[in-house]
JSON list of C-alpha atoms in Angstrom, two decimals:
[
{"chain": "B", "resi": 9, "resn": "MET", "atom": "CA", "xyz": [155.18, 31.13, 189.92]},
{"chain": "B", "resi": 10, "resn": "LYS", "atom": "CA", "xyz": [156.22, 32.80, 186.09]},
{"chain": "B", "resi": 11, "resn": "THR", "atom": "CA", "xyz": [158.87, 31.00, 183.58]},
{"chain": "B", "resi": 12, "resn": "ALA", "atom": "CA", "xyz": [160.81, 32.74, 180.75]},
{"chain": "B", "resi": 13, "resn": "THR", "atom": "CA", "xyz": [163.36, 31.29, 178.69]},
{"chain": "B", "resi": 14, "resn": "GLY", "atom": "CA", "xyz": [165.64, 33.20, 176.16]},
{"chain": "B", "resi": 15, "resn": "THR", "atom": "CA", "xyz": [168.57, 33.03, 174.02]},
{"chain": "B", "resi": 16, "resn": "THR", "atom": "CA", "xyz": [169.99, 36.58, 174.04]},
{"chain": "B", "resi": 17, "resn": "SER", "atom": "CA", "xyz": [170.04, 39.83, 177.23]},
{"chain": "B", "resi": 18, "resn": "LYS", "atom": "CA", "xyz": [166.27, 40.83, 178.04]},
{"chain": "B", "resi": 19, "resn": "TRP", "atom": "CA", "xyz": [164.41, 42.65, 180.29]},
{"chain": "B", "resi": 20, "resn": "PHE", "atom": "CA", "xyz": [161.57, 42.13, 182.68]},
{"chain": "B", "resi": 21, "resn": "LYS", "atom": "CA", "xyz": [158.96, 44.33, 184.42]},
{"chain": "B", "resi": 22, "resn": "VAL", "atom": "CA", "xyz": [157.27, 42.26, 187.37]},
{"chain": "B", "resi": 23, "resn": "ARG", "atom": "CA", "xyz": [154.64, 43.47, 189.96]},
{"chain": "B", "resi": 24, "resn": "VAL", "atom": "CA", "xyz": [153.97, 41.40, 192.98]},
{"chain": "B", "resi": 25, "resn": "VAL", "atom": "CA", "xyz": [150.79, 42.47, 194.05]},
{"chain": "B", "resi": 26, "resn": "ASP", "atom": "CA", "xyz": [149.63, 42.45, 197.84]},
{"chain": "B", "resi": 27, "resn": "GLU", "atom": "CA", "xyz": [146.14, 41.34, 197.81]},
{"chain": "B", "resi": 28, "resn": "ALA", "atom": "CA", "xyz": [146.29, 40.82, 201.74]},
{"chain": "B", "resi": 29, "resn": "ASN", "atom": "CA", "xyz": [145.46, 43.26, 204.26]},
{"chain": "B", "resi": 30, "resn": "TRP", "atom": "CA", "xyz": [147.07, 41.66, 207.49]},
{"chain": "B", "resi": 31, "resn": "PRO", "atom": "CA", "xyz": [150.66, 42.36, 208.85]},
{"chain": "B", "resi": 32, "resn": "THR", "atom": "CA", "xyz": [152.94, 39.64, 207.85]},
{"chain": "B", "resi": 33, "resn": "SER", "atom": "CA", "xyz": [155.55, 39.22, 205.33]},
{"chain": "B", "resi": 34, "resn": "GLU", "atom": "CA", "xyz": [155.67, 39.05, 201.66]},
{"chain": "B", "resi": 35, "resn": "ARG", "atom": "CA", "xyz": [158.36, 37.88, 199.49]},
{"chain": "B", "resi": 36, "resn": "PHE", "atom": "CA", "xyz": [159.46, 37.62, 196.00]},
{"chain": "B", "resi": 37, "resn": "LYS", "atom": "CA", "xyz": [162.49, 35.36, 194.43]},
{"chain": "B", "resi": 38, "resn": "ALA", "atom": "CA", "xyz": [163.49, 35.58, 191.03]},
{"chain": "B", "resi": 39, "resn": "THR", "atom": "CA", "xyz": [166.19, 32.19, 190.11]},
{"chain": "B", "resi": 40, "resn": "LEU", "atom": "CA", "xyz": [168.53, 32.49, 186.45]},
{"chain": "B", "resi": 41, "resn": "THR", "atom": "CA", "xyz": [169.98, 29.61, 184.82]},
{"chain": "B", "resi": 42, "resn": "SER", "atom": "CA", "xyz": [172.02, 29.39, 182.21]},
{"chain": "B", "resi": 43, "resn": "PRO", "atom": "CA", "xyz": [172.82, 26.93, 180.11]},
{"chain": "B", "resi": 44, "resn": "PRO", "atom": "CA", "xyz": [176.29, 24.96, 179.90]},
{"chain": "B", "resi": 45, "resn": "GLY", "atom": "CA", "xyz": [179.04, 27.14, 178.41]},
{"chain": "B", "resi": 46, "resn": "MET", "atom": "CA", "xyz": [177.20, 30.26, 178.56]},
{"chain": "B", "resi": 47, "resn": "ASN", "atom": "CA", "xyz": [177.00, 32.70, 181.37]},
{"chain": "B", "resi": 48, "resn": "PHE", "atom": "CA", "xyz": [174.28, 35.37, 181.81]},
{"chain": "B", "resi": 49, "resn": "ASP", "atom": "CA", "xyz": [173.86, 37.67, 185.07]},
{"chain": "B", "resi": 50, "resn": "LEU", "atom": "CA", "xyz": [170.50, 38.38, 186.53]},
{"chain": "B", "resi": 51, "resn": "ILE", "atom": "CA", "xyz": [170.22, 41.96, 187.76]},
{"chain": "B", "resi": 52, "resn": "VAL", "atom": "CA", "xyz": [167.42, 43.51, 189.53]},
{"chain": "B", "resi": 53, "resn": "TYR", "atom": "CA", "xyz": [166.09, 46.87, 190.12]},
{"chain": "B", "resi": 54, "resn": "GLN", "atom": "CA", "xyz": [163.65, 47.10, 192.46]},
{"chain": "B", "resi": 55, "resn": "GLY", "atom": "CA", "xyz": [160.60, 49.93, 192.89]},
{"chain": "B", "resi": 56, "resn": "ASP", "atom": "CA", "xyz": [159.60, 51.68, 196.02]},
{"chain": "B", "resi": 57, "resn": "ILE", "atom": "CA", "xyz": [156.14, 50.95, 197.84]},
{"chain": "B", "resi": 58, "resn": "GLU", "atom": "CA", "xyz": [155.34, 54.58, 198.42]},
{"chain": "B", "resi": 59, "resn": "VAL", "atom": "CA", "xyz": [155.32, 55.10, 194.59]},
{"chain": "B", "resi": 60, "resn": "ASN", "atom": "CA", "xyz": [153.55, 51.99, 193.65]},
{"chain": "B", "resi": 61, "resn": "ALA", "atom": "CA", "xyz": [155.81, 52.21, 190.50]},
{"chain": "B", "resi": 62, "resn": "PRO", "atom": "CA", "xyz": [159.08, 50.94, 188.36]},
{"chain": "B", "resi": 63, "resn": "ASP", "atom": "CA", "xyz": [161.93, 52.96, 189.95]},
{"chain": "B", "resi": 64, "resn": "CYS", "atom": "CA", "xyz": [164.00, 54.48, 187.09]},
{"chain": "B", "resi": 65, "resn": "PHE", "atom": "CA", "xyz": [166.69, 55.09, 189.03]},
{"chain": "B", "resi": 66, "resn": "ALA", "atom": "CA", "xyz": [167.12, 52.21, 191.59]},
{"chain": "B", "resi": 67, "resn": "SER", "atom": "CA", "xyz": [170.69, 50.56, 191.53]},
{"chain": "B", "resi": 68, "resn": "GLY", "atom": "CA", "xyz": [170.61, 47.15, 190.45]},
{"chain": "B", "resi": 69, "resn": "VAL", "atom": "CA", "xyz": [171.73, 44.54, 192.95]},
{"chain": "B", "resi": 70, "resn": "ARG", "atom": "CA", "xyz": [173.12, 41.21, 191.31]},
{"chain": "B", "resi": 71, "resn": "GLY", "atom": "CA", "xyz": [171.85, 37.52, 191.68]},
{"chain": "B", "resi": 72, "resn": "GLN", "atom": "CA", "xyz": [174.08, 35.38, 193.63]},
{"chain": "B", "resi": 73, "resn": "GLY", "atom": "CA", "xyz": [175.10, 31.95, 193.70]},
{"chain": "B", "resi": 74, "resn": "THR", "atom": "CA", "xyz": [174.43, 29.11, 191.09]},
{"chain": "B", "resi": 75, "resn": "PRO", "atom": "CA", "xyz": [171.99, 29.14, 189.77]},
{"chain": "B", "resi": 76, "resn": "GLU", "atom": "CA", "xyz": [172.38, 33.19, 190.49]},
{"chain": "B", "resi": 77, "resn": "SER", "atom": "CA", "xyz": [168.99, 33.99, 192.63]},
{"chain": "B", "resi": 78, "resn": "PHE", "atom": "CA", "xyz": [167.46, 37.26, 194.22]},
{"chain": "B", "resi": 79, "resn": "MET", "atom": "CA", "xyz": [165.22, 37.15, 196.80]},
{"chain": "B", "resi": 80, "resn": "ILE", "atom": "CA", "xyz": [163.40, 39.98, 198.76]},
{"chain": "B", "resi": 81, "resn": "THR", "atom": "CA", "xyz": [160.84, 39.71, 202.08]},
{"chain": "B", "resi": 82, "resn": "TRP", "atom": "CA", "xyz": [159.37, 42.71, 203.04]},
{"chain": "B", "resi": 83, "resn": "ASN", "atom": "CA", "xyz": [156.39, 43.69, 205.74]},
{"chain": "B", "resi": 84, "resn": "ASP", "atom": "CA", "xyz": [152.69, 43.60, 204.65]},
{"chain": "B", "resi": 85, "resn": "ARG", "atom": "CA", "xyz": [151.01, 46.88, 206.24]},
{"chain": "B", "resi": 86, "resn": "ILE", "atom": "CA", "xyz": [148.00, 46.79, 207.06]},
{"chain": "B", "resi": 87, "resn": "GLY", "atom": "CA", "xyz": [145.64, 49.61, 205.12]},
{"chain": "B", "resi": 88, "resn": "PRO", "atom": "CA", "xyz": [147.49, 50.67, 201.72]},
{"chain": "B", "resi": 89, "resn": "ASP", "atom": "CA", "xyz": [148.58, 48.40, 199.71]},
{"chain": "B", "resi": 90, "resn": "ASP", "atom": "CA", "xyz": [151.91, 46.58, 199.47]},
{"chain": "B", "resi": 91, "resn": "HIS", "atom": "CA", "xyz": [152.20, 46.15, 196.02]},
{"chain": "B", "resi": 92, "resn": "LEU", "atom": "CA", "xyz": [156.09, 46.43, 194.46]},
{"chain": "B", "resi": 93, "resn": "TRP", "atom": "CA", "xyz": [157.22, 46.32, 191.12]},
{"chain": "B", "resi": 94, "resn": "PHE", "atom": "CA", "xyz": [160.83, 44.82, 189.97]},
{"chain": "B", "resi": 95, "resn": "ILE", "atom": "CA", "xyz": [162.53, 45.56, 187.09]},
{"chain": "B", "resi": 96, "resn": "LEU", "atom": "CA", "xyz": [164.48, 42.35, 186.09]},
{"chain": "B", "resi": 97, "resn": "GLU", "atom": "CA", "xyz": [167.54, 42.32, 183.97]},
{"chain": "B", "resi": 98, "resn": "VAL", "atom": "CA", "xyz": [169.05, 39.14, 182.08]},
{"chain": "B", "resi": 99, "resn": "ARG", "atom": "CA", "xyz": [172.44, 40.20, 180.56]},
{"chain": "B", "resi": 100, "resn": "HIS", "atom": "CA", "xyz": [174.39, 38.07, 178.60]},
{"chain": "B", "resi": 101, "resn": "VAL", "atom": "CA", "xyz": [178.19, 37.74, 179.57]},
{"chain": "B", "resi": 102, "resn": "GLU", "atom": "CA", "xyz": [180.07, 35.30, 177.58]},
{"chain": "B", "resi": 103, "resn": "GLY", "atom": "CA", "xyz": [179.78, 32.18, 175.65]},
{"chain": "B", "resi": 104, "resn": "THR", "atom": "CA", "xyz": [178.74, 31.85, 171.92]},
{"chain": "B", "resi": 105, "resn": "ALA", "atom": "CA", "xyz": [176.43, 28.93, 171.94]},
{"chain": "B", "resi": 106, "resn": "CYS", "atom": "CA", "xyz": [173.11, 29.67, 170.25]},
{"chain": "B", "resi": 107, "resn": "GLY", "atom": "CA", "xyz": [170.14, 27.47, 169.62]},
{"chain": "B", "resi": 108, "resn": "GLU", "atom": "CA", "xyz": [168.28, 25.80, 172.32]},
{"chain": "B", "resi": 109, "resn": "GLY", "atom": "CA", "xyz": [171.58, 25.03, 173.94]},
{"chain": "B", "resi": 110, "resn": "ALA", "atom": "CA", "xyz": [172.01, 28.11, 174.64]},
{"chain": "B", "resi": 111, "resn": "LYS", "atom": "CA", "xyz": [168.52, 28.58, 176.66]},
{"chain": "B", "resi": 112, "resn": "TRP", "atom": "CA", "xyz": [168.30, 30.40, 179.93]},
{"chain": "B", "resi": 113, "resn": "THR", "atom": "CA", "xyz": [165.40, 29.82, 182.26]},
{"chain": "B", "resi": 114, "resn": "LEU", "atom": "CA", "xyz": [164.25, 32.40, 184.89]},
{"chain": "B", "resi": 115, "resn": "THR", "atom": "CA", "xyz": [162.04, 31.62, 187.31]},
{"chain": "B", "resi": 116, "resn": "MET", "atom": "CA", "xyz": [159.76, 34.27, 189.58]},
{"chain": "B", "resi": 117, "resn": "GLU", "atom": "CA", "xyz": [157.93, 34.25, 192.29]},
{"chain": "B", "resi": 118, "resn": "GLY", "atom": "CA", "xyz": [156.03, 36.22, 194.60]},
{"chain": "B", "resi": 119, "resn": "ARG", "atom": "CA", "xyz": [154.37, 35.37, 198.10]},
{"chain": "B", "resi": 120, "resn": "GLU", "atom": "CA", "xyz": [151.71, 36.72, 199.97]},
{"chain": "B", "resi": 121, "resn": "PRO", "atom": "CA", "xyz": [150.64, 35.41, 203.08]},
{"chain": "B", "resi": 122, "resn": "PRO", "atom": "CA", "xyz": [148.47, 32.74, 203.94]},
{"chain": "B", "resi": 123, "resn": "SER", "atom": "CA", "xyz": [144.80, 33.23, 204.06]},
{"chain": "B", "resi": 124, "resn": "PRO", "atom": "CA", "xyz": [143.46, 33.82, 207.70]},
{"chain": "B", "resi": 125, "resn": "ASP", "atom": "CA", "xyz": [141.11, 31.03, 209.11]},
{"chain": "B", "resi": 126, "resn": "PRO", "atom": "CA", "xyz": [137.72, 31.56, 208.79]}
]
């Protein structure tokens, strides 16, 4: 799990690495918490497994709920790696607070399948 904070709009590039190689599912989740009196949006742009790179032409998907979150699961493939890139945008929408009281928190986590029993 990784956490970032900030007070202005910001971009992140995240790579979820597949270190296992058996058929199961993998997951990526990002959660953005805006401070009181401020509104930041989470927008996620997903890469393509086959390309193993960010997709500069991807359509953004907005986080849902309060706090805003985005989650995706995909099937692990036997053979080729299933690394997946995401570009995350934290976008200021409204609010004029500044300093520590205006700090948003972005939490990102990826899940690999559990290791098989020996």
